[in-house]
Amino acid sequence: MKDDLSSRLCEAVDAAFDAQVAFLSELTAHPSTRGNEQSAQDFMARELTARGLDVDRWQIDVAEIQHLPGFSPVLGPYDDAVNVVGTRRARTQQGRSLILNGHIDVVPEGPLEMWDSPPYQPRVEDGWLYGRGGGDMKAGLASNLFALDALAACGLAPAGDVHFQSVVEEECTGNGALACLARGYTADAALIPEPFSETLVTAQLGVLWFQVHLKGLPTHVAYAGTGSNAIEAAIPLMQALHEMEHRWNAPDRRTTDYAHMDHALNLNIGKIQGGDWTSSVPAWCVFDVRMGLFPGQSIDAAKAEIEAVILDAARDNAFLRNSLPEIVYHGFHAEGYALSQDSSARAARAIDALDTAHRTATGAALERQAITATTDARFFGLYADTPALVYGPRAEAIHGFNERVELESMRRVTKATALFIADWCGVEPR
Amino acid sequence: MKDDLSSRLCEAVDAAFDAQVAFLSELTAHPSTRGNEQSAQDFMARELTARGLDVDRWQIDVAEIQHLPGFSPVLGPYDDAVNVVGTRRARTQQGRSLILNGHIDVVPEGPLEMWDSPPYQPRVEDGWLYGRGGGDMKAGLASNLFALDALAACGLAPAGDVHFQSVVEEECTGNGALACLARGYTADAALIPEPFSETLVTAQLGVLWFQVHLKGLPTHVAYAGTGSNAIEAAIPLMQALHEMEHRWNAPDRRTTDYAHMDHALNLNIGKIQGGDWTSSVPAWCVFDVRMGLFPGQSIDAAKAEIEAVILDAARDNAFLRNSLPEIVYHGFHAEGYALSQDSSARAARAIDALDTAHRTATGAALERQAITATTDARFFGLYADTPALVYGPRAEAIHGFNERVELESMRRVTKATALFIADWCGVEPR
């Protein structure tokens, strides 16, 4: 790419940056937790339409995706799960096509009193924007959009088709990205600006979610017997699961990208609920677990081992032996994915383009990292033979209180994204 | 009492027993969990009014009772807490007065699928009535009421004032019974037909409820560190509390009534809730605890020790050390009470009257037991110098699924109660 174009694109990003921060702030004000994404998706659809993209807005239909590889089981219907894709078709079709993907869903904000300021009233302080979802990953949706704007401001458009995706369900299943795939959206590469501090993600873990349901016979606490408490009966099961976690992290189980990490696979007891009266011995308890998997690790084998671990531990328990736990799956059945294992020329070319773009935008080399979470990249990489570059701004406390994203980082990523688009897709006059 | 009167009272109970079972069934159909007692109290008020009692129906006012000994702290207002007392004043005032007390509130029914039949659609099978609250303690409200009916059927009324109390809040604070006391309802004795299998309760434990609130800084599970999980941080606190429970049950801590019991004091983890997203390390967890106390054990000292145990355990925990748990009290601050320690002539006379009544009604001696729960008896015994006799029918699975009460037992208790009233209060023509 000519230096002149690079400079013009970066200047265009700078020129629109105040507007980009305002956009991010408005987007972050939408409390788009799972099931509540509609207003945020409406906002995205309006913004895409205003920019002349063809907007496709549709409700996910489980029947259309449940047979596909990568599908994760869900409870209940998808009445409220709406994807938005805006497409700009290249006039010349001289370049490569690209998917710019981001997710609109955010995780719950938790107790409000633990936030320094309301999670859906974004504020900017000392160069950071605070708010639930600002980092994970509305800043990425903003950088994707304003990167395209930068091309437009230079009188240019990508010379290959671009699909701008704003998807739901990234935080629990990935079925939003899968539904895009099922609807026919493919491209030569995908870029997903998840907030990993301007590094390129070379590998991501698989993630499995499951619920453990414990039931038994309750009674008045006056007649409490040892071991009959469904809440406390959960404890040895948690311990057994952590022992499994330890085994799975053993050096001989690690894949190349994770060989240096002692504890890449985290087992998280993320939710618990049990009992309904303080003076009744609780007869039921449900806890929710998230477990990481290495790339290549089979979901089915993982489930089988998890079930065996739980049932073996239950059989050792006087209370649970007579009322074995039920294991329910809803949520992630996500396989791991390693861009590093994609030896195609296309992947190499995409990585090279991003490397150059990043270097030009930031003056620094593009660092790589294997992450201990999942992203929607797996759908492109595993099920559509499409290299998926996860590369986004620096954020902190994602999923936590006072989540924040660094605005200068978003600026750099936006510039790098604009440069990447111009290189990967090429440009044509608008 | 003349044998003839005894026989006539027992026959009157028999004659009305079908109606009594119908009454119990209708009462049990009201789902009078805490906050939802109104329709059941309306029903009770109608039944008392129909029998010519003066009915006092009032909303509990925390301001009127919170300074009184025996008050238990509550969260939120008492907008929905209504007591009902029906009074029959004796014309002759020749006898002793009596409070017939029972509670209308029932504990939550739990998951419906664990009941063989719906908990608020009572059914009779093989001599048992099934339904939430049928045993604890609507059968007792029925035996109190139909015992009075038996006197009426014989053309008699008690020769001392009788206050028939249907109170709320027994299952969580006792503030319903306390409010009756504050309103001026006193008598020479009280009878509370809690379902303890036709035994006389000679002692009951104190009960303390507390909540433990754990908070911390959550994060994406990708960054989970050992010990930062608020749900799992609860586990060592539970263990420390169980160690305290063990110490409190030591032989040298037991009072006379409980000297033979290895484990009278039960610590129950009755409820738990924590986290809100499977892939977020949970930043908060709340669990609810019920702990028993021996009669004479100080509530304040118990609270101080509990707090020390929890905070000491928290300081041993890397996560909790920096964010110490908060201990919140709402619910029982109930002291223990031992009728066995009441050396008054009045108590002896009351026990003797019940003993005789029971023997006449059942043909068997009245057995005694110290129970490992609390009842509203403490308000009469500890704070009103009134011997409180806890004596009621046989029930099973109280606080559990398929709670049931034995109807023939309710019949015997109703007869014994009628005989006791006639003896204790004396009789006068209606």
Short mmCIF file of N, CA, C and O in Angstrom, two decimals, chain B residues 15-92:
data_model
loop_
_atom_site.label_atom_id
_atom_site.label_comp_id
_atom_site.label_asym_id
_atom_site.label_seq_id
_atom_site.Cartn_x
_atom_site.Cartn_y
_atom_site.Cartn_z
N ALA B 15 -68.25 -36.73 66.29
CA ALA B 15 -69.41 -36.35 65.47
C ALA B 15 -69.05 -35.29 64.44
O ALA B 15 -69.60 -35.25 63.34
N ALA B 16 -68.11 -34.42 64.81
CA ALA B 16 -67.74 -33.33 63.89
C ALA B 16 -66.48 -33.63 63.10
O ALA B 16 -65.97 -32.76 62.39
N PHE B 17 -65.99 -34.87 63.20
CA PHE B 17 -64.64 -35.10 62.66
C PHE B 17 -64.58 -34.97 61.13
O PHE B 17 -63.60 -34.46 60.59
N ASP B 18 -65.62 -35.43 60.45
CA ASP B 18 -65.62 -35.26 58.98
C ASP B 18 -65.54 -33.78 58.62
O ASP B 18 -64.81 -33.39 57.70
N ALA B 19 -66.30 -32.98 59.36
CA ALA B 19 -66.26 -31.54 59.11
C ALA B 19 -64.86 -30.98 59.41
O ALA B 19 -64.37 -30.08 58.73
N GLN B 20 -64.24 -31.53 60.44
CA GLN B 20 -62.90 -31.06 60.80
C GLN B 20 -61.89 -31.37 59.70
O GLN B 20 -61.04 -30.53 59.37
N VAL B 21 -62.00 -32.58 59.14
CA VAL B 21 -61.09 -32.94 58.04
C VAL B 21 -61.35 -32.04 56.83
O VAL B 21 -60.40 -31.59 56.16
N ALA B 22 -62.62 -31.76 56.59
CA ALA B 22 -62.96 -30.86 55.48
C ALA B 22 -62.37 -29.46 55.73
O ALA B 22 -61.85 -28.81 54.81
N PHE B 23 -62.49 -29.02 57.00
CA PHE B 23 -61.93 -27.73 57.38
C PHE B 23 -60.41 -27.72 57.15
O PHE B 23 -59.84 -26.81 56.54
N LEU B 24 -59.75 -28.76 57.61
CA LEU B 24 -58.29 -28.85 57.46
C LEU B 24 -57.91 -28.83 55.99
O LEU B 24 -56.94 -28.18 55.57
N SER B 25 -58.68 -29.55 55.20
CA SER B 25 -58.39 -29.62 53.77
C SER B 25 -58.54 -28.25 53.13
O SER B 25 -57.68 -27.81 52.35
N GLU B 26 -59.60 -27.55 53.50
CA GLU B 26 -59.81 -26.22 52.91
C GLU B 26 -58.70 -25.26 53.36
O GLU B 26 -58.18 -24.48 52.55
N LEU B 27 -58.33 -25.35 54.62
CA LEU B 27 -57.28 -24.46 55.12
C LEU B 27 -55.94 -24.74 54.45
O LEU B 27 -55.18 -23.83 54.10
N THR B 28 -55.65 -26.02 54.25
CA THR B 28 -54.38 -26.42 53.64
C THR B 28 -54.32 -26.01 52.17
O THR B 28 -53.22 -25.85 51.61
N ALA B 29 -55.47 -25.83 51.57
CA ALA B 29 -55.50 -25.42 50.16
C ALA B 29 -55.02 -23.97 49.98
O ALA B 29 -54.67 -23.56 48.87
N HIS B 30 -55.01 -23.20 51.06
CA HIS B 30 -54.48 -21.83 50.96
C HIS B 30 -52.96 -21.88 50.99
O HIS B 30 -52.38 -22.36 51.97
N PRO B 31 -52.31 -21.40 49.96
CA PRO B 31 -50.84 -21.46 49.93
C PRO B 31 -50.24 -20.34 50.78
O PRO B 31 -49.67 -19.37 50.26
N SER B 32 -50.33 -20.49 52.08
CA SER B 32 -50.01 -19.38 52.97
C SER B 32 -48.53 -19.32 53.34
O SER B 32 -48.16 -19.31 54.51
N THR B 33 -47.70 -19.29 52.30
CA THR B 33 -46.28 -19.03 52.54
C THR B 33 -46.13 -17.58 53.01
O THR B 33 -47.04 -16.77 52.85
N ARG B 34 -44.97 -17.28 53.57
CA ARG B 34 -44.73 -15.95 54.13
C ARG B 34 -45.05 -14.86 53.08
O ARG B 34 -44.56 -14.89 51.98
N GLY B 35 -45.91 -13.95 53.50
CA GLY B 35 -46.33 -12.88 52.61
C GLY B 35 -47.62 -13.18 51.88
O GLY B 35 -48.23 -12.30 51.28
N ASN B 36 -48.04 -14.42 51.94
CA ASN B 36 -49.23 -14.85 51.20
C ASN B 36 -50.29 -15.47 52.11
O ASN B 36 -51.05 -16.34 51.70
N GLU B 37 -50.33 -15.02 53.35
CA GLU B 37 -51.23 -15.63 54.33
C GLU B 37 -52.63 -15.04 54.32
O GLU B 37 -53.51 -15.52 55.04
N GLN B 38 -52.85 -13.97 53.55
CA GLN B 38 -54.10 -13.22 53.69
C GLN B 38 -55.35 -14.07 53.48
O GLN B 38 -56.29 -13.98 54.28
N SER B 39 -55.38 -14.86 52.41
CA SER B 39 -56.61 -15.61 52.15
C SER B 39 -56.84 -16.65 53.25
O SER B 39 -57.99 -16.88 53.66
N ALA B 40 -55.78 -17.23 53.75
CA ALA B 40 -55.93 -18.19 54.85
C ALA B 40 -56.40 -17.48 56.12
O ALA B 40 -57.25 -18.00 56.86
N GLN B 41 -55.88 -16.30 56.35
CA GLN B 41 -56.31 -15.54 57.54
C GLN B 41 -57.75 -15.06 57.38
O GLN B 41 -58.51 -15.03 58.38
N ASP B 42 -58.14 -14.70 56.17
CA ASP B 42 -59.55 -14.34 55.95
C ASP B 42 -60.44 -15.53 56.29
O ASP B 42 -61.48 -15.38 56.94
N PHE B 43 -60.03 -16.68 55.84
CA PHE B 43 -60.79 -17.91 56.11
C PHE B 43 -60.88 -18.15 57.62
O PHE B 43 -61.97 -18.41 58.16
N MET B 44 -59.77 -18.02 58.31
CA MET B 44 -59.79 -18.23 59.77
C MET B 44 -60.69 -17.21 60.45
O MET B 44 -61.47 -17.55 61.35
N ALA B 45 -60.59 -15.95 60.02
CA ALA B 45 -61.40 -14.90 60.65
C ALA B 45 -62.89 -15.19 60.45
O ALA B 45 -63.70 -15.02 61.37
N ARG B 46 -63.26 -15.65 59.25
CA ARG B 46 -64.67 -15.99 59.00
C ARG B 46 -65.13 -17.13 59.90
O ARG B 46 -66.22 -17.10 60.47
N GLU B 47 -64.28 -18.15 60.03
CA GLU B 47 -64.65 -19.31 60.85
C GLU B 47 -64.80 -18.91 62.32
O GLU B 47 -65.70 -19.39 63.02
N LEU B 48 -63.94 -18.04 62.79
CA LEU B 48 -64.01 -17.60 64.19
C LEU B 48 -65.25 -16.72 64.40
O LEU B 48 -65.98 -16.88 65.39
N THR B 49 -65.49 -15.83 63.46
CA THR B 49 -66.67 -14.96 63.56
C THR B 49 -67.95 -15.80 63.56
O THR B 49 -68.88 -15.56 64.35
N ALA B 50 -67.98 -16.81 62.69
CA ALA B 50 -69.17 -17.66 62.59
C ALA B 50 -69.45 -18.38 63.90
O ALA B 50 -70.59 -18.75 64.20
N ARG B 51 -68.41 -18.57 64.69
CA ARG B 51 -68.58 -19.25 65.98
C ARG B 51 -68.83 -18.26 67.13
O ARG B 51 -68.84 -18.64 68.29
N GLY B 52 -68.98 -17.00 66.79
CA GLY B 52 -69.33 -16.03 67.81
C GLY B 52 -68.16 -15.45 68.57
O GLY B 52 -68.36 -14.75 69.58
N LEU B 53 -66.94 -15.71 68.13
CA LEU B 53 -65.79 -15.09 68.80
C LEU B 53 -65.63 -13.65 68.32
O LEU B 53 -66.01 -13.30 67.21
N ASP B 54 -65.08 -12.83 69.19
CA ASP B 54 -64.73 -11.46 68.78
C ASP B 54 -63.42 -11.52 68.03
O ASP B 54 -62.39 -11.92 68.60
N VAL B 55 -63.44 -11.11 66.78
CA VAL B 55 -62.24 -11.29 65.96
C VAL B 55 -61.46 -9.97 65.85
O VAL B 55 -62.01 -8.93 65.51
N ASP B 56 -60.19 -10.08 66.15
CA ASP B 56 -59.24 -8.97 66.04
C ASP B 56 -58.28 -9.35 64.92
O ASP B 56 -57.59 -10.36 64.99
N ARG B 57 -58.26 -8.51 63.90
CA ARG B 57 -57.42 -8.81 62.72
C ARG B 57 -56.58 -7.58 62.48
O ARG B 57 -57.10 -6.50 62.23
N TRP B 58 -55.27 -7.69 62.58
CA TRP B 58 -54.45 -6.49 62.45
C TRP B 58 -53.12 -6.79 61.78
O TRP B 58 -52.65 -7.93 61.78
N GLN B 59 -52.59 -5.72 61.23
CA GLN B 59 -51.30 -5.82 60.55
C GLN B 59 -50.19 -5.59 61.57
O GLN B 59 -50.26 -4.65 62.37
N ILE B 60 -49.18 -6.41 61.52
CA ILE B 60 -48.07 -6.24 62.45
C ILE B 60 -47.33 -4.94 62.14
O ILE B 60 -47.06 -4.63 60.98
N ASP B 61 -47.03 -4.20 63.19
CA ASP B 61 -46.28 -2.95 63.03
C ASP B 61 -44.92 -3.14 63.71
O ASP B 61 -44.84 -3.29 64.93
N VAL B 62 -43.89 -3.15 62.92
CA VAL B 62 -42.55 -3.41 63.46
C VAL B 62 -42.22 -2.43 64.58
O VAL B 62 -41.60 -2.78 65.58
N ALA B 63 -42.67 -1.18 64.40
CA ALA B 63 -42.34 -0.16 65.41
C ALA B 63 -42.89 -0.52 66.78
O ALA B 63 -42.34 -0.11 67.81
N GLU B 64 -43.96 -1.29 66.81
CA GLU B 64 -44.57 -1.63 68.09
C GLU B 64 -43.91 -2.81 68.80
O GLU B 64 -44.21 -3.09 69.95
N ILE B 65 -43.08 -3.52 68.08
CA ILE B 65 -42.50 -4.74 68.68
C ILE B 65 -40.97 -4.77 68.66
O ILE B 65 -40.37 -5.58 69.36
N GLN B 66 -40.35 -3.90 67.90
CA GLN B 66 -38.91 -4.07 67.68
C GLN B 66 -38.06 -3.83 68.93
O GLN B 66 -36.91 -4.25 69.00
N HIS B 67 -38.64 -3.17 69.92
CA HIS B 67 -37.91 -2.91 71.16
C HIS B 67 -38.11 -4.03 72.18
O HIS B 67 -37.51 -4.02 73.25
N LEU B 68 -38.97 -4.99 71.85
CA LEU B 68 -39.33 -6.00 72.85
C LEU B 68 -38.35 -7.17 72.84
O LEU B 68 -37.82 -7.53 71.78
N PRO B 69 -38.15 -7.77 74.01
CA PRO B 69 -37.32 -8.98 74.02
C PRO B 69 -37.97 -10.05 73.16
O PRO B 69 -39.20 -10.19 73.15
N GLY B 70 -37.15 -10.78 72.43
CA GLY B 70 -37.67 -11.84 71.58
C GLY B 70 -37.90 -11.39 70.15
O GLY B 70 -38.16 -12.23 69.27
N PHE B 71 -37.80 -10.08 69.89
CA PHE B 71 -37.98 -9.60 68.51
C PHE B 71 -36.86 -10.13 67.62
O PHE B 71 -35.70 -10.19 68.02
N SER B 72 -37.23 -10.50 66.41
CA SER B 72 -36.23 -10.93 65.43
C SER B 72 -36.18 -9.92 64.30
O SER B 72 -37.23 -9.46 63.83
N PRO B 73 -34.99 -9.59 63.84
CA PRO B 73 -34.87 -8.58 62.78
C PRO B 73 -35.48 -9.06 61.47
O PRO B 73 -35.42 -10.24 61.13
N VAL B 74 -36.07 -8.14 60.77
CA VAL B 74 -36.70 -8.45 59.48
C VAL B 74 -36.19 -7.49 58.43
O VAL B 74 -35.79 -6.37 58.73
N LEU B 75 -36.22 -7.94 57.19
CA LEU B 75 -35.91 -7.07 56.07
C LEU B 75 -37.22 -6.61 55.49
O LEU B 75 -38.12 -7.41 55.25
N GLY B 76 -37.34 -5.34 55.25
CA GLY B 76 -38.52 -4.82 54.58
C GLY B 76 -39.70 -4.66 55.53
O GLY B 76 -39.63 -5.06 56.70
N PRO B 77 -40.77 -4.09 55.02
CA PRO B 77 -41.93 -3.77 55.87
C PRO B 77 -42.80 -5.00 56.09
O PRO B 77 -42.59 -6.06 55.50
N TYR B 78 -43.77 -4.83 56.96
CA TYR B 78 -44.71 -5.92 57.27
C TYR B 78 -46.09 -5.63 56.68
O TYR B 78 -47.10 -5.92 57.30
N ASP B 79 -46.08 -5.06 55.47
CA ASP B 79 -47.36 -4.69 54.86
C ASP B 79 -48.30 -5.87 54.73
O ASP B 79 -49.52 -5.71 54.71
N ASP B 80 -47.73 -7.04 54.62
CA ASP B 80 -48.55 -8.21 54.31
C ASP B 80 -48.62 -9.19 55.48
O ASP B 80 -48.96 -10.35 55.30
N ALA B 81 -48.29 -8.75 56.66
CA ALA B 81 -48.25 -9.65 57.82
C ALA B 81 -49.44 -9.36 58.73
O ALA B 81 -49.44 -8.37 59.46
N VAL B 82 -50.44 -10.21 58.66
CA VAL B 82 -51.69 -9.98 59.38
C VAL B 82 -51.95 -11.11 60.37
O VAL B 82 -51.95 -12.28 59.99
N ASN B 83 -52.16 -10.74 61.62
CA ASN B 83 -52.54 -11.70 62.65
C ASN B 83 -54.06 -11.73 62.82
O ASN B 83 -54.73 -10.73 62.58
N VAL B 84 -54.55 -12.86 63.27
CA VAL B 84 -55.98 -12.99 63.60
C VAL B 84 -56.09 -13.59 65.00
O VAL B 84 -55.47 -14.63 65.28
N VAL B 85 -56.83 -12.94 65.86
CA VAL B 85 -57.12 -13.49 67.19
C VAL B 85 -58.63 -13.42 67.41
O VAL B 85 -59.24 -12.36 67.25
N GLY B 86 -59.19 -14.57 67.77
CA GLY B 86 -60.62 -14.60 68.13
C GLY B 86 -60.73 -14.83 69.63
O GLY B 86 -60.10 -15.74 70.17
N THR B 87 -61.50 -14.00 70.30
CA THR B 87 -61.60 -14.10 71.76
C THR B 87 -63.02 -14.49 72.19
O THR B 87 -64.00 -13.95 71.67
N ARG B 88 -63.08 -15.45 73.09
CA ARG B 88 -64.36 -15.77 73.73
C ARG B 88 -64.19 -15.44 75.21
O ARG B 88 -63.39 -16.08 75.91
N ARG B 89 -64.91 -14.45 75.67
CA ARG B 89 -64.83 -14.09 77.09
C ARG B 89 -65.83 -14.93 77.88
O ARG B 89 -66.97 -15.11 77.47
N ALA B 90 -65.36 -15.42 79.01
CA ALA B 90 -66.24 -16.25 79.86
C ALA B 90 -67.24 -15.35 80.58
O ALA B 90 -66.89 -14.25 81.03
N ARG B 91 -68.44 -15.81 80.66
CA ARG B 91 -69.48 -15.03 81.36
C ARG B 91 -69.22 -15.07 82.86
O ARG B 91 -69.29 -14.08 83.56
N THR B 92 -68.89 -16.27 83.35
CA THR B 92 -68.75 -16.44 84.80
C THR B 92 -67.38 -16.06 85.32
O THR B 92 -67.22 -15.77 86.50
#
